[in-house]
Amino acid sequence: MSDEEQIGAVIDEMYAMISGPAGPRDWSRQRNSFLPEARQVRTWVDEQGRPEMKMMGLDDYAENTTPFFTTNNFYEIETARRIDVFGNMAHVWSNYEARTSLDDAEPERRGINSIQLFRHPEEGWKIISMIWDNER
């Protein structure tokens, strides 16, 4: 597979891992996409219109999102992807729509993931950091 195909498979697995009907997620699948030291950063705007963020390691992310996933259907669907590769690093802009059902006429929200990957010598392409924001 080309670098772009390998990176695409990592991104596809990341979306598949978090998407599904209400219920537990298999957090062991994080190893398929992320390096153990990876960071994930959620951003938003607070009530006063100021930018906010929450930076999480893999365990922090699982702990933070488990209550939501346990009680909510959630499907994050990629709608566009741009991959740039330079040596052992890659950057992916991944546009998404979030839905409560795959049959929803309109998405609950849209946003973009900015994903950085490293070409690990034994494990191949893996996500080392990811930051996202929802469309406003």
PDB file of N, CA, C and O in Angstrom, residues 50-100:
ATOM      1  N   ARG A  50     -15.214  32.781  24.168  1.00  0.00           N
ATOM      2  CA  ARG A  50     -13.769  32.566  24.221  1.00  0.00           C
ATOM      3  C   ARG A  50     -13.426  31.138  23.841  1.00  0.00           C
ATOM      4  O   ARG A  50     -14.123  30.199  24.245  1.00  0.00           O
ATOM      5  N   PRO A  51     -12.321  30.948  23.094  1.00  0.00           N
ATOM      6  CA  PRO A  51     -11.878  29.593  22.755  1.00  0.00           C
ATOM      7  C   PRO A  51     -11.475  28.818  24.017  1.00  0.00           C
ATOM      8  O   PRO A  51     -10.848  29.363  24.919  1.00  0.00           O
ATOM      9  N   GLU A  52     -11.862  27.539  24.048  1.00  0.00           N
ATOM     10  CA  GLU A  52     -11.506  26.620  25.126  1.00  0.00           C
ATOM     11  C   GLU A  52     -10.971  25.338  24.509  1.00  0.00           C
ATOM     12  O   GLU A  52     -11.227  25.050  23.332  1.00  0.00           O
ATOM     13  N   MET A  53     -10.243  24.562  25.315  1.00  0.00           N
ATOM     14  CA  MET A  53      -9.744  23.273  24.850  1.00  0.00           C
ATOM     15  C   MET A  53      -9.588  22.306  26.009  1.00  0.00           C
ATOM     16  O   MET A  53      -9.476  22.720  27.159  1.00  0.00           O
ATOM     17  N   LYS A  54      -9.611  21.026  25.667  1.00  0.00           N
ATOM     18  CA  LYS A  54      -9.320  19.963  26.633  1.00  0.00           C
ATOM     19  C   LYS A  54      -8.355  19.011  25.955  1.00  0.00           C
ATOM     20  O   LYS A  54      -8.686  18.425  24.924  1.00  0.00           O
ATOM     21  N   MET A  55      -7.136  18.878  26.520  1.00  0.00           N
ATOM     22  CA  MET A  55      -6.124  17.976  25.975  1.00  0.00           C
ATOM     23  C   MET A  55      -6.171  16.666  26.750  1.00  0.00           C
ATOM     24  O   MET A  55      -6.203  16.669  27.986  1.00  0.00           O
ATOM     25  N   MET A  56      -6.177  15.543  25.999  1.00  0.00           N
ATOM     26  CA  MET A  56      -6.337  14.235  26.626  1.00  0.00           C
ATOM     27  C   MET A  56      -5.366  13.224  26.037  1.00  0.00           C
ATOM     28  O   MET A  56      -5.130  13.213  24.828  1.00  0.00           O
ATOM     29  N   GLY A  57      -4.854  12.352  26.906  1.00  0.00           N
ATOM     30  CA  GLY A  57      -4.169  11.151  26.462  1.00  0.00           C
ATOM     31  C   GLY A  57      -5.226  10.122  26.072  1.00  0.00           C
ATOM     32  O   GLY A  57      -6.432  10.370  26.203  1.00  0.00           O
ATOM     33  N   LEU A  58      -4.805   8.964  25.623  1.00  0.00           N
ATOM     34  CA  LEU A  58      -5.768   7.950  25.170  1.00  0.00           C
ATOM     35  C   LEU A  58      -6.704   7.499  26.287  1.00  0.00           C
ATOM     36  O   LEU A  58      -7.923   7.404  26.082  1.00  0.00           O
ATOM     37  N   ASP A  59      -6.167   7.229  27.466  1.00  0.00           N
ATOM     38  CA  ASP A  59      -7.022   6.809  28.582  1.00  0.00           C
ATOM     39  C   ASP A  59      -7.957   7.933  29.012  1.00  0.00           C
ATOM     40  O   ASP A  59      -9.119   7.690  29.336  1.00  0.00           O
ATOM     41  N   ASP A  60      -7.446   9.169  29.004  1.00  0.00           N
ATOM     42  CA  ASP A  60      -8.285  10.321  29.361  1.00  0.00           C
ATOM     43  C   ASP A  60      -9.454  10.455  28.391  1.00  0.00           C
ATOM     44  O   ASP A  60     -10.584  10.731  28.797  1.00  0.00           O
ATOM     45  N   TYR A  61      -9.175  10.284  27.092  1.00  0.00           N
ATOM     46  CA  TYR A  61     -10.229  10.398  26.085  1.00  0.00           C
ATOM     47  C   TYR A  61     -11.299   9.326  26.312  1.00  0.00           C
ATOM     48  O   TYR A  61     -12.492   9.613  26.292  1.00  0.00           O
ATOM     49  N   ALA A  62     -10.862   8.097  26.530  1.00  0.00           N
ATOM     50  CA  ALA A  62     -11.815   7.005  26.764  1.00  0.00           C
ATOM     51  C   ALA A  62     -12.673   7.293  27.989  1.00  0.00           C
ATOM     52  O   ALA A  62     -13.900   7.149  27.955  1.00  0.00           O
ATOM     53  N   GLU A  63     -12.044   7.738  29.069  1.00  0.00           N
ATOM     54  CA  GLU A  63     -12.782   8.049  30.297  1.00  0.00           C
ATOM     55  C   GLU A  63     -13.749   9.209  30.086  1.00  0.00           C
ATOM     56  O   GLU A  63     -14.885   9.183  30.557  1.00  0.00           O
ATOM     57  N   ASN A  64     -13.309  10.225  29.349  1.00  0.00           N
ATOM     58  CA  ASN A  64     -14.122  11.418  29.124  1.00  0.00           C
ATOM     59  C   ASN A  64     -15.345  11.131  28.256  1.00  0.00           C
ATOM     60  O   ASN A  64     -16.414  11.699  28.473  1.00  0.00           O
ATOM     61  N   THR A  65     -15.211  10.274  27.267  1.00  0.00           N
ATOM     62  CA  THR A  65     -16.296  10.054  26.303  1.00  0.00           C
ATOM     63  C   THR A  65     -17.179   8.843  26.605  1.00  0.00           C
ATOM     64  O   THR A  65     -18.274   8.745  26.064  1.00  0.00           O
ATOM     65  N   THR A  66     -16.727   7.942  27.464  1.00  0.00           N
ATOM     66  CA  THR A  66     -17.517   6.735  27.749  1.00  0.00           C
ATOM     67  C   THR A  66     -18.938   7.039  28.213  1.00  0.00           C
ATOM     68  O   THR A  66     -19.888   6.410  27.720  1.00  0.00           O
ATOM     69  N   PRO A  67     -19.160   7.978  29.127  1.00  0.00           N
ATOM     70  CA  PRO A  67     -20.557   8.249  29.530  1.00  0.00           C
ATOM     71  C   PRO A  67     -21.437   8.672  28.347  1.00  0.00           C
ATOM     72  O   PRO A  67     -22.593   8.255  28.251  1.00  0.00           O
ATOM     73  N   PHE A  68     -20.894   9.484  27.439  1.00  0.00           N
ATOM     74  CA  PHE A  68     -21.666   9.912  26.269  1.00  0.00           C
ATOM     75  C   PHE A  68     -21.976   8.730  25.358  1.00  0.00           C
ATOM     76  O   PHE A  68     -23.124   8.517  24.962  1.00  0.00           O
ATOM     77  N   PHE A  69     -20.941   7.951  25.017  1.00  0.00           N
ATOM     78  CA  PHE A  69     -21.139   6.824  24.102  1.00  0.00           C
ATOM     79  C   PHE A  69     -22.056   5.756  24.700  1.00  0.00           C
ATOM     80  O   PHE A  69     -22.770   5.077  23.980  1.00  0.00           O
ATOM     81  N   THR A  70     -22.049   5.604  26.003  1.00  0.00           N
ATOM     82  CA  THR A  70     -22.881   4.600  26.669  1.00  0.00           C
ATOM     83  C   THR A  70     -24.366   4.871  26.451  1.00  0.00           C
ATOM     84  O   THR A  70     -25.157   3.934  26.320  1.00  0.00           O
ATOM     85  N   THR A  71     -24.743   6.143  26.382  1.00  0.00           N
ATOM     86  CA  THR A  71     -26.165   6.490  26.322  1.00  0.00           C
ATOM     87  C   THR A  71     -26.604   7.113  25.000  1.00  0.00           C
ATOM     88  O   THR A  71     -27.789   7.427  24.851  1.00  0.00           O
ATOM     89  N   ASN A  72     -25.672   7.302  24.046  1.00  0.00           N
ATOM     90  CA  ASN A  72     -26.021   7.981  22.794  1.00  0.00           C
ATOM     91  C   ASN A  72     -25.526   7.229  21.567  1.00  0.00           C
ATOM     92  O   ASN A  72     -24.372   6.786  21.540  1.00  0.00           O
ATOM     93  N   ASN A  73     -26.407   7.116  20.583  1.00  0.00           N
ATOM     94  CA  ASN A  73     -25.947   6.677  19.266  1.00  0.00           C
ATOM     95  C   ASN A  73     -25.032   7.773  18.727  1.00  0.00           C
ATOM     96  O   ASN A  73     -25.334   8.961  18.875  1.00  0.00           O
ATOM     97  N   PHE A  74     -23.936   7.400  18.102  1.00  0.00           N
ATOM     98  CA  PHE A  74     -23.006   8.395  17.578  1.00  0.00           C
ATOM     99  C   PHE A  74     -22.278   7.819  16.373  1.00  0.00           C
ATOM    100  O   PHE A  74     -21.616   6.792  16.479  1.00  0.00           O
ATOM    101  N   TYR A  75     -22.435   8.498  15.256  1.00  0.00           N
ATOM    102  CA  TYR A  75     -21.759   8.093  14.023  1.00  0.00           C
ATOM    103  C   TYR A  75     -21.035   9.309  13.467  1.00  0.00           C
ATOM    104  O   TYR A  75     -21.674  10.301  13.109  1.00  0.00           O
ATOM    105  N   GLU A  76     -19.715   9.233  13.440  1.00  0.00           N
ATOM    106  CA  GLU A  76     -18.927  10.312  12.850  1.00  0.00           C
ATOM    107  C   GLU A  76     -18.480   9.827  11.477  1.00  0.00           C
ATOM    108  O   GLU A  76     -17.787   8.811  11.364  1.00  0.00           O
ATOM    109  N   ILE A  77     -18.906  10.546  10.449  1.00  0.00           N
ATOM    110  CA  ILE A  77     -18.703  10.130   9.068  1.00  0.00           C
ATOM    111  C   ILE A  77     -17.800  11.137   8.371  1.00  0.00           C
ATOM    112  O   ILE A  77     -18.100  12.335   8.358  1.00  0.00           O
ATOM    113  N   GLU A  78     -16.715  10.644   7.819  1.00  0.00           N
ATOM    114  CA  GLU A  78     -15.800  11.521   7.101  1.00  0.00           C
ATOM    115  C   GLU A  78     -16.431  11.947   5.780  1.00  0.00           C
ATOM    116  O   GLU A  78     -16.972  11.130   5.044  1.00  0.00           O
ATOM    117  N   THR A  79     -16.341  13.246   5.484  1.00  0.00           N
ATOM    118  CA  THR A  79     -16.929  13.772   4.251  1.00  0.00           C
ATOM    119  C   THR A  79     -15.879  14.274   3.268  1.00  0.00           C
ATOM    120  O   THR A  79     -16.180  14.458   2.092  1.00  0.00           O
ATOM    121  N   ALA A  80     -14.651  14.512   3.731  1.00  0.00           N
ATOM    122  CA  ALA A  80     -13.556  14.952   2.853  1.00  0.00           C
ATOM    123  C   ALA A  80     -12.247  14.692   3.578  1.00  0.00           C
ATOM    124  O   ALA A  80     -12.195  14.706   4.809  1.00  0.00           O
ATOM    125  N   ARG A  81     -11.185  14.468   2.788  1.00  0.00           N
ATOM    126  CA  ARG A  81      -9.871  14.179   3.377  1.00  0.00           C
ATOM    127  C   ARG A  81      -8.782  14.764   2.493  1.00  0.00           C
ATOM    128  O   ARG A  81      -8.809  14.608   1.282  1.00  0.00           O
ATOM    129  N   ARG A  82      -7.821  15.414   3.138  1.00  0.00           N
ATOM    130  CA  ARG A  82      -6.616  15.874   2.447  1.00  0.00           C
ATOM    131  C   ARG A  82      -5.405  15.378   3.222  1.00  0.00           C
ATOM    132  O   ARG A  82      -5.301  15.615   4.436  1.00  0.00           O
ATOM    133  N   ILE A  83      -4.503  14.689   2.545  1.00  0.00           N
ATOM    134  CA  ILE A  83      -3.306  14.123   3.178  1.00  0.00           C
ATOM    135  C   ILE A  83      -2.073  14.788   2.599  1.00  0.00           C
ATOM    136  O   ILE A  83      -1.908  14.838   1.373  1.00  0.00           O
ATOM    137  N   ASP A  84      -1.191  15.275   3.472  1.00  0.00           N
ATOM    138  CA  ASP A  84       0.116  15.782   3.075  1.00  0.00           C
ATOM    139  C   ASP A  84       1.167  14.960   3.803  1.00  0.00           C
ATOM    140  O   ASP A  84       1.098  14.810   5.032  1.00  0.00           O
ATOM    141  N   VAL A  85       2.134  14.435   3.039  1.00  0.00           N
ATOM    142  CA  VAL A  85       3.203  13.608   3.606  1.00  0.00           C
ATOM    143  C   VAL A  85       4.536  14.278   3.333  1.00  0.00           C
ATOM    144  O   VAL A  85       4.794  14.742   2.212  1.00  0.00           O
ATOM    145  N   PHE A  86       5.388  14.316   4.345  1.00  0.00           N
ATOM    146  CA  PHE A  86       6.751  14.790   4.189  1.00  0.00           C
ATOM    147  C   PHE A  86       7.635  13.897   5.043  1.00  0.00           C
ATOM    148  O   PHE A  86       7.540  13.929   6.283  1.00  0.00           O
ATOM    149  N   GLY A  87       8.446  13.068   4.413  1.00  0.00           N
ATOM    150  CA  GLY A  87       9.317  12.160   5.158  1.00  0.00           C
ATOM    151  C   GLY A  87       8.530  11.248   6.067  1.00  0.00           C
ATOM    152  O   GLY A  87       7.667  10.506   5.615  1.00  0.00           O
ATOM    153  N   ASN A  88       8.815  11.326   7.368  1.00  0.00           N
ATOM    154  CA  ASN A  88       8.180  10.445   8.347  1.00  0.00           C
ATOM    155  C   ASN A  88       7.017  11.088   9.085  1.00  0.00           C
ATOM    156  O   ASN A  88       6.602  10.607  10.136  1.00  0.00           O
ATOM    157  N   MET A  89       6.529  12.201   8.534  1.00  0.00           N
ATOM    158  CA  MET A  89       5.366  12.830   9.157  1.00  0.00           C
ATOM    159  C   MET A  89       4.300  13.079   8.098  1.00  0.00           C
ATOM    160  O   MET A  89       4.598  13.213   6.915  1.00  0.00           O
ATOM    161  N   ALA A  90       3.072  13.105   8.587  1.00  0.00           N
ATOM    162  CA  ALA A  90       1.941  13.365   7.695  1.00  0.00           C
ATOM    163  C   ALA A  90       0.924  14.216   8.444  1.00  0.00           C
ATOM    164  O   ALA A  90       0.824  14.157   9.675  1.00  0.00           O
ATOM    165  N   HIS A  91       0.186  14.994   7.668  1.00  0.00           N
ATOM    166  CA  HIS A  91      -0.905  15.781   8.225  1.00  0.00           C
ATOM    167  C   HIS A  91      -2.153  15.475   7.416  1.00  0.00           C
ATOM    168  O   HIS A  91      -2.107  15.409   6.192  1.00  0.00           O
ATOM    169  N   VAL A  92      -3.250  15.263   8.119  1.00  0.00           N
ATOM    170  CA  VAL A  92      -4.532  14.977   7.473  1.00  0.00           C
ATOM    171  C   VAL A  92      -5.558  15.991   7.950  1.00  0.00           C
ATOM    172  O   VAL A  92      -5.737  16.193   9.155  1.00  0.00           O
ATOM    173  N   TRP A  93      -6.213  16.661   6.991  1.00  0.00           N
ATOM    174  CA  TRP A  93      -7.411  17.443   7.274  1.00  0.00           C
ATOM    175  C   TRP A  93      -8.571  16.514   6.961  1.00  0.00           C
ATOM    176  O   TRP A  93      -8.708  16.053   5.824  1.00  0.00           O
ATOM    177  N   SER A  94      -9.401  16.205   7.952  1.00  0.00           N
ATOM    178  CA  SER A  94     -10.501  15.266   7.776  1.00  0.00           C
ATOM    179  C   SER A  94     -11.809  15.931   8.198  1.00  0.00           C
ATOM    180  O   SER A  94     -12.077  16.091   9.392  1.00  0.00           O
ATOM    181  N   ASN A  95     -12.616  16.326   7.219  1.00  0.00           N
ATOM    182  CA  ASN A  95     -13.927  16.907   7.502  1.00  0.00           C
ATOM    183  C   ASN A  95     -14.887  15.789   7.898  1.00  0.00           C
ATOM    184  O   ASN A  95     -14.817  14.685   7.350  1.00  0.00           O
ATOM    185  N   TYR A  96     -15.796  16.092   8.830  1.00  0.00           N
ATOM    186  CA  TYR A  96     -16.731  15.067   9.281  1.00  0.00           C
ATOM    187  C   TYR A  96     -18.123  15.644   9.524  1.00  0.00           C
ATOM    188  O   TYR A  96     -18.299  16.851   9.658  1.00  0.00           O
ATOM    189  N   GLU A  97     -19.069  14.718   9.549  1.00  0.00           N
ATOM    190  CA  GLU A  97     -20.425  14.996  10.011  1.00  0.00           C
ATOM    191  C   GLU A  97     -20.728  14.004  11.122  1.00  0.00           C
ATOM    192  O   GLU A  97     -20.398  12.825  11.012  1.00  0.00           O
ATOM    193  N   ALA A  98     -21.363  14.485  12.194  1.00  0.00           N
ATOM    194  CA  ALA A  98     -21.791  13.618  13.287  1.00  0.00           C
ATOM    195  C   ALA A  98     -23.299  13.432  13.189  1.00  0.00           C
ATOM    196  O   ALA A  98     -24.040  14.393  12.964  1.00  0.00           O
ATOM    197  N   ARG A  99     -23.721  12.191  13.342  1.00  0.00           N
ATOM    198  CA  ARG A  99     -25.133  11.836  13.236  1.00  0.00           C
ATOM    199  C   ARG A  99     -25.525  10.898  14.374  1.00  0.00           C
ATOM    200  O   ARG A  99     -24.679  10.183  14.895  1.00  0.00           O
ATOM    201  N   THR A 100     -26.811  10.893  14.709  1.00  0.00           N
ATOM    202  CA  THR A 100     -27.306   9.938  15.702  1.00  0.00           C
ATOM    203  C   THR A 100     -27.804   8.666  15.029  1.00  0.00           C
ATOM    204  O   THR A 100     -28.019   7.663  15.691  1.00  0.00           O
TER     205      THR A 100
END
